[in-house]
Short mmCIF file of C-alpha atoms in Angstrom, two decimals:
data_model
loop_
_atom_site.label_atom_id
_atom_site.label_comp_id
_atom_site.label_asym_id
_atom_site.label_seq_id
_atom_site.Cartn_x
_atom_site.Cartn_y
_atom_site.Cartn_z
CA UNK A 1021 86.91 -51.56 53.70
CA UNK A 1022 86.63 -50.22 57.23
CA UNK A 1023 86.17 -46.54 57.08
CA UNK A 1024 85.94 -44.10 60.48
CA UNK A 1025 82.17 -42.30 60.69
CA UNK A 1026 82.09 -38.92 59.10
CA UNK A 1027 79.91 -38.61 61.99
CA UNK A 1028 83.59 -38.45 64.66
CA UNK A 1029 85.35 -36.38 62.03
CA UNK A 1030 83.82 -33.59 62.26
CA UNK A 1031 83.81 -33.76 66.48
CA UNK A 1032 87.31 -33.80 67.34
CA UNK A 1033 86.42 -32.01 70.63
CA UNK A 1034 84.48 -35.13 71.84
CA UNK A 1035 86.22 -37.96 70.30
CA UNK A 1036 90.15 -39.19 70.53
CA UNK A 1037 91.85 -39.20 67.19
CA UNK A 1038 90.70 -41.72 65.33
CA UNK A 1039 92.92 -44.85 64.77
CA UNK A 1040 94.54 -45.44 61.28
CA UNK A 1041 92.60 -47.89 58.58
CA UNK A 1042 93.45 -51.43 58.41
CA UNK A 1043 95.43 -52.66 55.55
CA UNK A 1044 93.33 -53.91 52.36
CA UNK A 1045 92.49 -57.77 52.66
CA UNK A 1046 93.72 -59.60 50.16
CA UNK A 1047 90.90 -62.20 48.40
CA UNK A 1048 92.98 -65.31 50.71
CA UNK A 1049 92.15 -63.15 53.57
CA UNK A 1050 88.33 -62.16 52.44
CA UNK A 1051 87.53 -66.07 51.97
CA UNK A 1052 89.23 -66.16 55.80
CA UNK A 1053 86.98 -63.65 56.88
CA UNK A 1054 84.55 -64.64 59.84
CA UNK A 1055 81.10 -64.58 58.61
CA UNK A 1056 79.67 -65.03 62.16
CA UNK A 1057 76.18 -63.35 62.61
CA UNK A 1058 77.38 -61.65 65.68
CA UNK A 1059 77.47 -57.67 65.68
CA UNK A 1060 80.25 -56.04 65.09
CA UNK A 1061 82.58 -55.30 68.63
CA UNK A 1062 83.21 -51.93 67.95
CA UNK A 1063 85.21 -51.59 71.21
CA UNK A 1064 88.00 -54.42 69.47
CA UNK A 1065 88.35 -52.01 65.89
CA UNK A 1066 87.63 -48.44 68.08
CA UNK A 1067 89.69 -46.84 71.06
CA UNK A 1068 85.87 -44.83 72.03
CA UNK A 1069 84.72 -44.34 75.82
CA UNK A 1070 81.18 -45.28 76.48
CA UNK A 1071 80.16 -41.56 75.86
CA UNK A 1072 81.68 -41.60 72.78
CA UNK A 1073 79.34 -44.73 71.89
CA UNK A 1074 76.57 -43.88 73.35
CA UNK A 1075 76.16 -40.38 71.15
CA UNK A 1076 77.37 -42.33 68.50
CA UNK A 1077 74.62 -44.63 68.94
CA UNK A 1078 71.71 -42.08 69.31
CA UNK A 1079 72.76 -39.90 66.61
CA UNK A 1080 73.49 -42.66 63.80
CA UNK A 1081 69.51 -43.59 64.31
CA UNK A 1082 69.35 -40.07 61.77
CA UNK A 1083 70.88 -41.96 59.08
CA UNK A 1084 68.96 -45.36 59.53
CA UNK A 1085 65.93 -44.05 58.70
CA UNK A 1086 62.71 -44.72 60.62
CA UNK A 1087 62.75 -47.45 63.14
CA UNK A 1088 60.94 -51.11 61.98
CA UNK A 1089 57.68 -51.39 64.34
CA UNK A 1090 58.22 -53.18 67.60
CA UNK A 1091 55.97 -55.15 69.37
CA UNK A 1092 53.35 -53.28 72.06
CA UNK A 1093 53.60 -54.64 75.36
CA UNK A 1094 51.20 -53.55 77.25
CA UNK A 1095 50.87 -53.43 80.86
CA UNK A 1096 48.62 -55.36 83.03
CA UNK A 1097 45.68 -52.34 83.34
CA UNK A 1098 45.85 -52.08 79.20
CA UNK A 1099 45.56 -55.89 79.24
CA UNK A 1100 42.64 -55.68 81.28
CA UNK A 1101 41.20 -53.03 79.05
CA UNK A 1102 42.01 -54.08 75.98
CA UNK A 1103 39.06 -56.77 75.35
CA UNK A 1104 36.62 -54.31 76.08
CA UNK A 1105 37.52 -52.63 72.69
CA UNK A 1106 37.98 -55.49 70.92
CA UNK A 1107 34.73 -54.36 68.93
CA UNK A 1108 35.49 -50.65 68.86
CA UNK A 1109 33.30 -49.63 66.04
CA UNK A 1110 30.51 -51.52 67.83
CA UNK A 1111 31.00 -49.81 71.03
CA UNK A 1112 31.00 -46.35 69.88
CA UNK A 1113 27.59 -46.49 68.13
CA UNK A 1114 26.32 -48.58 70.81
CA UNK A 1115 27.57 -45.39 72.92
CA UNK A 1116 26.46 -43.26 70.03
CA UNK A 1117 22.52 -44.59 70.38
CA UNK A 1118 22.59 -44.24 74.72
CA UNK A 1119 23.65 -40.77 74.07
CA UNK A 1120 21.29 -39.73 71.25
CA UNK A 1121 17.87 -42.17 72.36
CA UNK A 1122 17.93 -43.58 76.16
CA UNK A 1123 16.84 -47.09 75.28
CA UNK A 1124 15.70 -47.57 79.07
CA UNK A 1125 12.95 -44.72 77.94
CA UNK A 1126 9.74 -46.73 77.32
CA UNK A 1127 8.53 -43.77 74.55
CA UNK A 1128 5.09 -45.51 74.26
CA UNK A 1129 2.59 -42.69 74.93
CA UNK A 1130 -0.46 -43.71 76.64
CA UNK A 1131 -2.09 -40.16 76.28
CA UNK A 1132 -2.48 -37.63 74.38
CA UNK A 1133 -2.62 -33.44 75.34
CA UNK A 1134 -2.82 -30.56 73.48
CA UNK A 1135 -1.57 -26.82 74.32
CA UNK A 1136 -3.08 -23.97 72.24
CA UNK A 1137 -0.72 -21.17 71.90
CA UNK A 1138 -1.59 -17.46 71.61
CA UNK A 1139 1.28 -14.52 71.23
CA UNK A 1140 -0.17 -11.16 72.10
CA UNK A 1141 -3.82 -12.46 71.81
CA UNK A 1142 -3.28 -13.92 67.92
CA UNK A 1143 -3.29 -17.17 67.66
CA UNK A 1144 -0.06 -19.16 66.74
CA UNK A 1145 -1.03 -23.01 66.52
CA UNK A 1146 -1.50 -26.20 68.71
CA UNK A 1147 0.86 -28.34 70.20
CA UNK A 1148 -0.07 -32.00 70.66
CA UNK A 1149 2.05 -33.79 73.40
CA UNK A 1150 2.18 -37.42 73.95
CA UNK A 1151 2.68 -38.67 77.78
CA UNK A 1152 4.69 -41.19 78.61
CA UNK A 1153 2.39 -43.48 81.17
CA UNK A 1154 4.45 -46.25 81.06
CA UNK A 1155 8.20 -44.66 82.30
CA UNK A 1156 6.92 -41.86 83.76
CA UNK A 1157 3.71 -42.63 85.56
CA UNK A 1158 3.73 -39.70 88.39
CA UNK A 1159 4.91 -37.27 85.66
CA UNK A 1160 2.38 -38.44 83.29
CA UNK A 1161 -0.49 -38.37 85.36
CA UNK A 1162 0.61 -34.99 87.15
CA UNK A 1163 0.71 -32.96 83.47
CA UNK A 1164 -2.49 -34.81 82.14
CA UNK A 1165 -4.18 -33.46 85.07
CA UNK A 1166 -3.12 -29.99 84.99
CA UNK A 1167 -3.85 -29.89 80.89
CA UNK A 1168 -7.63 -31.78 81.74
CA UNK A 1169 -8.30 -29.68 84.24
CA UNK A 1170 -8.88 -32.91 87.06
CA UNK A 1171 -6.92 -31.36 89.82
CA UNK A 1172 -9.05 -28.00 89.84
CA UNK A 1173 -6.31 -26.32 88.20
CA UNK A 1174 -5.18 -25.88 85.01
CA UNK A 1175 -2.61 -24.84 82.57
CA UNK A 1176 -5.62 -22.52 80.52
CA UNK A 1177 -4.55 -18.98 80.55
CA UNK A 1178 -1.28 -18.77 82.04
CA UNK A 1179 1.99 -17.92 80.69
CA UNK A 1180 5.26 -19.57 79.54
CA UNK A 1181 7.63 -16.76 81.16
CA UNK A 1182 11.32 -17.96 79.92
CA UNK A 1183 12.65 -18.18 76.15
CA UNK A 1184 16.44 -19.70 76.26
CA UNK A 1185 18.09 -21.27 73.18
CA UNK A 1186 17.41 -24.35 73.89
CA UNK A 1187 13.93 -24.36 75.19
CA UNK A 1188 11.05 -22.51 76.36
CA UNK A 1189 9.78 -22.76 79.50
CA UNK A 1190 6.49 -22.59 81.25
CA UNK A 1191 5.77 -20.98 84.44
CA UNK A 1192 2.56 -23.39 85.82
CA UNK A 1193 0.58 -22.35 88.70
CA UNK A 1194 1.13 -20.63 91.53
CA UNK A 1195 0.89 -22.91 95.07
CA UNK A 1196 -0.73 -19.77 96.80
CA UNK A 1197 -3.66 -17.51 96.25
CA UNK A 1198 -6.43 -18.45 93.48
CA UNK A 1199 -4.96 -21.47 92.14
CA UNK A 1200 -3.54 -23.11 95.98
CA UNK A 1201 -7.35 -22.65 97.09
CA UNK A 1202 -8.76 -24.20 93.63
CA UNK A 1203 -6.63 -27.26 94.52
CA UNK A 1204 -7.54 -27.60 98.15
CA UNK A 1205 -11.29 -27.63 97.28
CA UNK A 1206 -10.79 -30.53 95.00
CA UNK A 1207 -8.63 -32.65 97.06
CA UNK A 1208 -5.29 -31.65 94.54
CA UNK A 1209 -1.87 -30.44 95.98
CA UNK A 1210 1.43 -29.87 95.23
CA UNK A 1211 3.17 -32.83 96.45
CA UNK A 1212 6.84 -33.01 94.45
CA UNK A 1213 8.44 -35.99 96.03
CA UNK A 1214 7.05 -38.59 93.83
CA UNK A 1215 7.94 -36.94 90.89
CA UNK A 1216 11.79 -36.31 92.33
CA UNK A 1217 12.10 -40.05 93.10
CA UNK A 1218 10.71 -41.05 89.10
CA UNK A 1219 13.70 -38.68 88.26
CA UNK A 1220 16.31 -39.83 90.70
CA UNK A 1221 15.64 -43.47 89.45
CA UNK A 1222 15.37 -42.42 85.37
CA UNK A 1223 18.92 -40.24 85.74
CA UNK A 1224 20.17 -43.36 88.11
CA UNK A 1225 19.36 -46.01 85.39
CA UNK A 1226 19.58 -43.72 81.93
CA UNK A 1227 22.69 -42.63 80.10
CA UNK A 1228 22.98 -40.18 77.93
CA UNK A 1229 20.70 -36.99 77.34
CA UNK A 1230 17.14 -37.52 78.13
CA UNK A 1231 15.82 -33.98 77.20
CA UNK A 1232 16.42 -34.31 73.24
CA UNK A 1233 14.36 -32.04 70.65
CA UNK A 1234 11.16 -31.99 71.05
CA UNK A 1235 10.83 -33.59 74.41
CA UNK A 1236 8.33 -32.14 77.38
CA UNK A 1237 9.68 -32.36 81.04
CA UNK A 1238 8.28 -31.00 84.30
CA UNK A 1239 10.67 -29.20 86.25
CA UNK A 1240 11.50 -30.99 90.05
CA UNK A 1241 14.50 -28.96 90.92
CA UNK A 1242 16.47 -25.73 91.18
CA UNK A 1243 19.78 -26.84 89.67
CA UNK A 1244 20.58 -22.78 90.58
CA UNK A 1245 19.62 -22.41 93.82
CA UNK A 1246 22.08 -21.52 96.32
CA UNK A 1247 22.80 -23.43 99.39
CA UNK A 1248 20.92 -21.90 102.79
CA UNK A 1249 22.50 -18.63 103.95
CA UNK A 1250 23.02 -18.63 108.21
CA UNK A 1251 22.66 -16.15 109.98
CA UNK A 1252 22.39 -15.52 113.70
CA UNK A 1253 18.80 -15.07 115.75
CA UNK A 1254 17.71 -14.31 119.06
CA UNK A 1255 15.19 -17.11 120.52
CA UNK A 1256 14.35 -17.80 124.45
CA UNK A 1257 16.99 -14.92 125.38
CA UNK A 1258 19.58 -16.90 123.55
CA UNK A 1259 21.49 -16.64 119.78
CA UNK A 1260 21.28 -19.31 117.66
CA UNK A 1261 22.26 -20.26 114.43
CA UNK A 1262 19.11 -20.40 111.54
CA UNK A 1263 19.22 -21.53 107.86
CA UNK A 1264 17.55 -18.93 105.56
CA UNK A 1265 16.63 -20.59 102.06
CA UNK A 1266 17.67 -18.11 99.47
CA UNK A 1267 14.84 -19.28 96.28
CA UNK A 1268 11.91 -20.91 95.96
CA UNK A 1269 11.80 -24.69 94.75
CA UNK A 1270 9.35 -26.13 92.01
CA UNK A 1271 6.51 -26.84 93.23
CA UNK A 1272 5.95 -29.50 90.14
CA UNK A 1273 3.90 -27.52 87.62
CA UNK A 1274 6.12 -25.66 85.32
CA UNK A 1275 7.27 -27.63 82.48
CA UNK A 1276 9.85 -27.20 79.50
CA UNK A 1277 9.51 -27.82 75.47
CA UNK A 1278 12.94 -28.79 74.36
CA UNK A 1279 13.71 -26.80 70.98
CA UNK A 1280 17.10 -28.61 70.86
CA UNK A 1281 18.88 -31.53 72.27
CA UNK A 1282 19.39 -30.11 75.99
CA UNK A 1283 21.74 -32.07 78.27
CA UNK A 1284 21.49 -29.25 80.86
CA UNK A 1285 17.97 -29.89 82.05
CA UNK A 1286 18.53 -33.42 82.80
CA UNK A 1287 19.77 -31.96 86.41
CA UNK A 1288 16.02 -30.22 87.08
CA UNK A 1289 13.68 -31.48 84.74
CA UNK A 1290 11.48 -35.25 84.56
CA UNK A 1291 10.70 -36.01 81.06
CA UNK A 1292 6.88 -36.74 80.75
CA UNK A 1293 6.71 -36.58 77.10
CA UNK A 1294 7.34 -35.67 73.57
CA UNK A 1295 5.65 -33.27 70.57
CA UNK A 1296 3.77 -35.25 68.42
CA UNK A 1297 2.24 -32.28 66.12
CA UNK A 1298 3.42 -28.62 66.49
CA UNK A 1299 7.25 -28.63 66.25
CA UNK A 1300 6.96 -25.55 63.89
CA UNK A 1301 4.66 -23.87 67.10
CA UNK A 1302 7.25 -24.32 69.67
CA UNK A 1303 10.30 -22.59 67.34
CA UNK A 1304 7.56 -19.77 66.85
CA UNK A 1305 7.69 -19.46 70.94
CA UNK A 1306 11.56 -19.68 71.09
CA UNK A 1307 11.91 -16.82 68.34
CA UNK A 1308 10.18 -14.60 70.81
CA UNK A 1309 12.77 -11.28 71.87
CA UNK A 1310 13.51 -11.64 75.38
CA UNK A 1311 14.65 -9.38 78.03
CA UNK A 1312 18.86 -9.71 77.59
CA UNK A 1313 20.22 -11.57 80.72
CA UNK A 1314 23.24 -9.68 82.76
CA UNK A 1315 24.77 -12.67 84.43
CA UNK A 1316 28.39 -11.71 83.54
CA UNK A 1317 28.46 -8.26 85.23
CA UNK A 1318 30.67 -8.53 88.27
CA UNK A 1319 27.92 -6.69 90.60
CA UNK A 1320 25.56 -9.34 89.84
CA UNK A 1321 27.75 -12.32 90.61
CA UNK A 1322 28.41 -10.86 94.18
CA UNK A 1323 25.17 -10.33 94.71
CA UNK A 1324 24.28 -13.47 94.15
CA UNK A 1325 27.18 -15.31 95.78
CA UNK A 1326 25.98 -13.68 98.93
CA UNK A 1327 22.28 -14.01 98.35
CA UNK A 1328 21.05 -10.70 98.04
CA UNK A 1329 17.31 -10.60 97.21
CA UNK A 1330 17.64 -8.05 94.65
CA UNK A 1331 20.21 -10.73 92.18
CA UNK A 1332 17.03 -13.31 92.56
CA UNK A 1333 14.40 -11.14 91.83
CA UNK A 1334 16.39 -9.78 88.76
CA UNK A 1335 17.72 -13.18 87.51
CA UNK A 1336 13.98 -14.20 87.43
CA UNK A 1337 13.36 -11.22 84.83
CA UNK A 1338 16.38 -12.37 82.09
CA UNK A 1339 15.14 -14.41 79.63
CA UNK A 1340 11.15 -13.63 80.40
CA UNK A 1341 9.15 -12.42 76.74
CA UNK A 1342 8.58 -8.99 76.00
CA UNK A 1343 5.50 -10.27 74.20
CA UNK A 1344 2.88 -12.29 75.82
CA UNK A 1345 3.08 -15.87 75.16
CA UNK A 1346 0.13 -17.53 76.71
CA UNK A 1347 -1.49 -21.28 76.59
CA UNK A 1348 -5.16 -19.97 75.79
CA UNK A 1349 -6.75 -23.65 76.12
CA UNK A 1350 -5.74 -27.24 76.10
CA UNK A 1351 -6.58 -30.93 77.57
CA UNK A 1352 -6.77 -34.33 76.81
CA UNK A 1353 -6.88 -36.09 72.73
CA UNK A 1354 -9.26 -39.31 73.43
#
């Protein structure tokens, strides 16, 4: 029996009156009945505007229940997209390896160094490093030298002089005074170019984080140095417009010990290496209290936005030891 919605009754503001029910069929007139499978013309049975309809239509999807599933189309970019993760399990521990292990790392080491650690003078442990010849030639060669000793100079006595928690880092040698004249007597220099280009072509062709736990990298760039400052200067009775360099740039002897998987360094630093022996050494370095860095006071940013001298100098003392962490002897494992 056809019955008007409860849903109009209780709307008389937005609906016309509804129309009286149809007489009862008789069973001559149910047999008579079309069963056609067409819907229901609501428009032939109901005096309702399009407005009427239309709310009725939205609002009786409440008492339906939730709609069956309908077929995704997908547009022609998804299309395109879509066989790509056809394996998506695959792809996301494919993705999973890059970004853990760089398989485009050859990790065969060809040699082996070793680092002797002291902390105030006592004696903490050795480190053994193994150098990565075969990825990293220039980088290799570079930090087997300085350990051995070949290039006149050497890491022996001098200081790792940052502690962050991620890694430790080492300060190498200076490229003036004792250790600059060292190296010009044996024919050694500071030449950095070769080992930028070995680590513009290893971030060009890698994915993923190269500096995991454990790794050794030799620092190539100041990710944190600020662009040149201009100023104006007299020259030949004229002014002129000079580029001052506010920082210093690696000069390709300081190095870092990862103590953690560190995605940040792989914008600065050339992987050379890993710890073979001595994981338990380089977690005694990073436990090391350090001077407490001020890099979120306000003075300090302006400072350095405008590169005062003063923010440099005192950016270069956060992080340094209070103790004395020193490398008191190392070279080469045959």
């Amino acid at each position: 029996m056809w019955q008007t919605p409860r849903l109009f009754q209780h709307s008389p503001q937005l609906l016309h009156p509804p129309p009286p029910p149809p007489p009862l069929l008789t069973p001559t007139q149910i047999q008579d009945f079309p069963t056609s499978q067409s819907p229901l013309n609501l428009r032939q049975h109901c005096q309702f505007s399009r407005r009427e309809l239309a709310i009725f239509g939205s609002s009786s999807l409440l008492f339906l229940g939730p709609p069956a599933l309908e077929p995704v189309h997908l547009s022609k970019a998804q299309a395109e997209e879509s066989p790509a993760n056809t394996n998506g399990e695959a792809g996301q521990e494919e993705d999973s390896k890059i970004t853990s292990s760089p398989s485009c790392i050859d990790k065969t080491t060809t040699k082996k160094a070793f680092l002797d650690i002291s902390v105030n003078g006592e004696r903490v442990g050795r480190i053994v490093v193994g150098l990565y010849g075969n990825s990293a030639p220039a980088g290799a060669a570079r930090f087997s030298d300085l350990v051995s000793g070949a290039a006149g100079i050497s890491y022996r006595r001098k200081e790792f002089v940052k502690i962050m928690p991620n890694y430790v880092q080492h300060g190498g040698l200076r490229s003036y005074g004792v250790d600059a004249e060292l190296a010009q007597k044996t024919g050694g220099n500071f030449e950095i170019d070769s080992l930028k280009s070995e680590w513009e072509g290893v971030n060009g062709n890698c994915r993923g984080t190269k500096n995991l736990e454990g790794s050794v990298g030799i620092i190539v760039r100041d990710p944190q140095k600020l662009p040149p400052k201009l100023k104006l200067i007299a020259k030949n009775g004229k002014l002129q417009i000079d580029e001052e360099e506010v920082g210093v740039d690696p000069n390709g002897t300081e190095f870092v010990i990862a103590t953690k998987d560190s995605p940040e360094l792989d914008e600065s630093v050339l992987v050379v290496g890993r710890v073979l022996e001595g994981m338990e050494v380089v977690q005694r370095i990073g436990q090391v209290k350090t001077v407490q860095e001020n890099t979120g006071s306000p003075y300090f940013r302006v400072a350095k936005l405008i590169g005062d001298k003063r923010a440099v100098v005192a950016e270069r003392g956060f992080n340094r030891p209070y103790s004395k962490v020193v490398v008191s002897n190392c070279g080469l494992i045959d």
